[in-house]
C-alpha cells in the first residue's frame, strides 16, 4: 500500500508520523512545493524576527525523515493535479500513484495589490522581513491580525518605528470578538506601536505610505497580514468539492481514499456541529493524525472532533484562545495583574475562553469546552481558579 501526503509542512509531517506510529509499513511519499525540509511557522513571526541569531525551525533532518520514518521526499515539486478515478497525484508530467492520500497543502498569504508590499508565510518571506528589520526599516503593517501584530511586536523589540493599519474599526473582531479585540489592541498602544483603525493603505512608494484618510507615514518596509487563502488551486477540476478549502465530512474524508488536514481542510466539526476551516497549529497537527489513520484504514475511519485553539505572543504577553468566539455574551474575569480570562457563552454552553498570560490555564478551559460544559460550569470553574485540578487530558476532575 502507498500513502501519499501532499504538503510538506506541519500537517504533512504529522500525518507521516501518525501513519508510522499506527504501524503502517507501506510506502510513504511526501510531496512539498518548497525546497525546504518541513519547518515550524509560528516562530517565523516571533523568535525568528527578534533573536540576535535566529535558527531555522526545521522539525527533522532529511536523514531522519528518510531513515527513521522511511519517507520518499519529493521537495521543491508542487503537485499540479489530482486524478481521483486513477488514484494518482500529478506532479508536472509524473503520476504518483496512491492507495491512501492526505491533502495538507495549507494556505498561502493573501497578497496586497500594492507593489512592494511583503507578506509573511514562508521561511523565505521571514528572511526578507528580518533583513529589512536588521536594516532599521520604518515599518507599516497592514492588518491588525495575529501575524501582523507579532511583526509589529518584533519591530518594536528592536526599537523601530512601526504603525499597524487596520481597515475595520476594531481589530480581531472575527477572531476574539469586539470587546476582547479592543483589549488586545491596547497592547499595541501600550508598547509604542501606532494603531490606525478604520483606514486603508492606498499607496506605497518612495519610502511613504498613504492612507485613505490622507495621512502619510514614512515606511521602508510594508508587510500585509491580511489573512490566508487555502491552497486548493491545484485541485480545480479534480471533482473534489472546494469551497474555501477542501470540503470534507466529519472523518476528514474528501473523496475515495482521500483525506485532508490542516489549514486547507474544511470539515464538519462534530464538537460544534458546524463546518469549519481553522488556521491554527494545534488543530492542524490533531487533524493530521486523524486524516493519516483514516487514509490507511478507511473502513475504521474515526471522526475528527476538535476544539479550536491558538496562541499569539506580542510584546512579551501571551494571548491564547480555545473554542469559538461566536457568542451571546462575553464575561471578563480578572485573573490578577497583567492577566485576564474572558469566557464566551453560546446559548447555555461555554463556547470559548481567552486568556491573557494564562499559559496552562487555557487548556483547562479547552477541556471543559471539549466535554460540552455549561456556561454555569465555566463560570464556576473561573471562580474556583487554581483550586480546580485537571487530569492529563485537560479535563477537570
Ligand atoms: P502550511 O504550514 O501552510 O503548509 C502547507 C505546505 O504545503 C507548504 O509548505 C506549501 O508550500 C505546501 N504546498 C502548497 N501547495 C502545494 C502543492 N500544490 N504541492 C505540494 N506542496 C504544496 N498558529 C497558532 O496556533 N499559533 C501561532 O502563534 C501561529 N503563528 C503563526 C505564524 C506565522 C508566520 C504563520 C504563517 C502561521 C502561524 N500559525 C500559528 C498558523 C500555523 O502555522 C498553521 O496553522 C500551520 O502551519 C498549518 O499547517 P499546514 O501543514 O496545514 O499548512
Short mmCIF file of C-alpha atoms in Angstrom, two decimals, residues 7 40 43 54 82 102-103 111 129 145 149 157 166 185 202 234 247 295-297 308 317 352 354 397:
data_model
loop_
_atom_site.label_atom_id
_atom_site.label_comp_id
_atom_site.label_asym_id
_atom_site.label_seq_id
_atom_site.Cartn_x
_atom_site.Cartn_y
_atom_site.Cartn_z
CA UNK A 7 2.17 19.38 1.55
CA UNK A 40 7.63 25.31 12.01
CA UNK A 43 8.47 31.12 15.27
CA UNK A 54 17.82 33.09 14.70
CA UNK A 82 -5.25 15.04 -8.92
CA UNK A 102 -3.61 13.07 2.68
CA UNK A 103 -4.06 16.60 1.36
CA UNK A 111 -1.35 39.37 -1.18
CA UNK A 129 11.30 40.70 6.58
CA UNK A 145 -4.48 40.28 12.99
CA UNK A 149 0.62 42.15 15.43
CA UNK A 157 11.64 44.86 20.20
CA UNK A 166 -6.46 48.15 10.22
CA UNK A 185 -5.40 46.37 20.51
CA UNK A 202 -3.84 53.33 -0.66
CA UNK A 234 -4.07 22.57 -7.99
CA UNK A 247 -14.68 20.17 1.81
CA UNK A 295 -6.33 7.18 4.97
CA UNK A 296 -4.58 3.91 5.85
CA UNK A 297 -7.72 2.35 7.37
CA UNK A 308 -10.02 25.19 18.12
CA UNK A 317 2.40 38.88 26.56
CA UNK A 352 -14.85 29.86 24.16
CA UNK A 354 -9.50 33.70 26.00
CA UNK A 397 -11.78 16.11 37.73
#
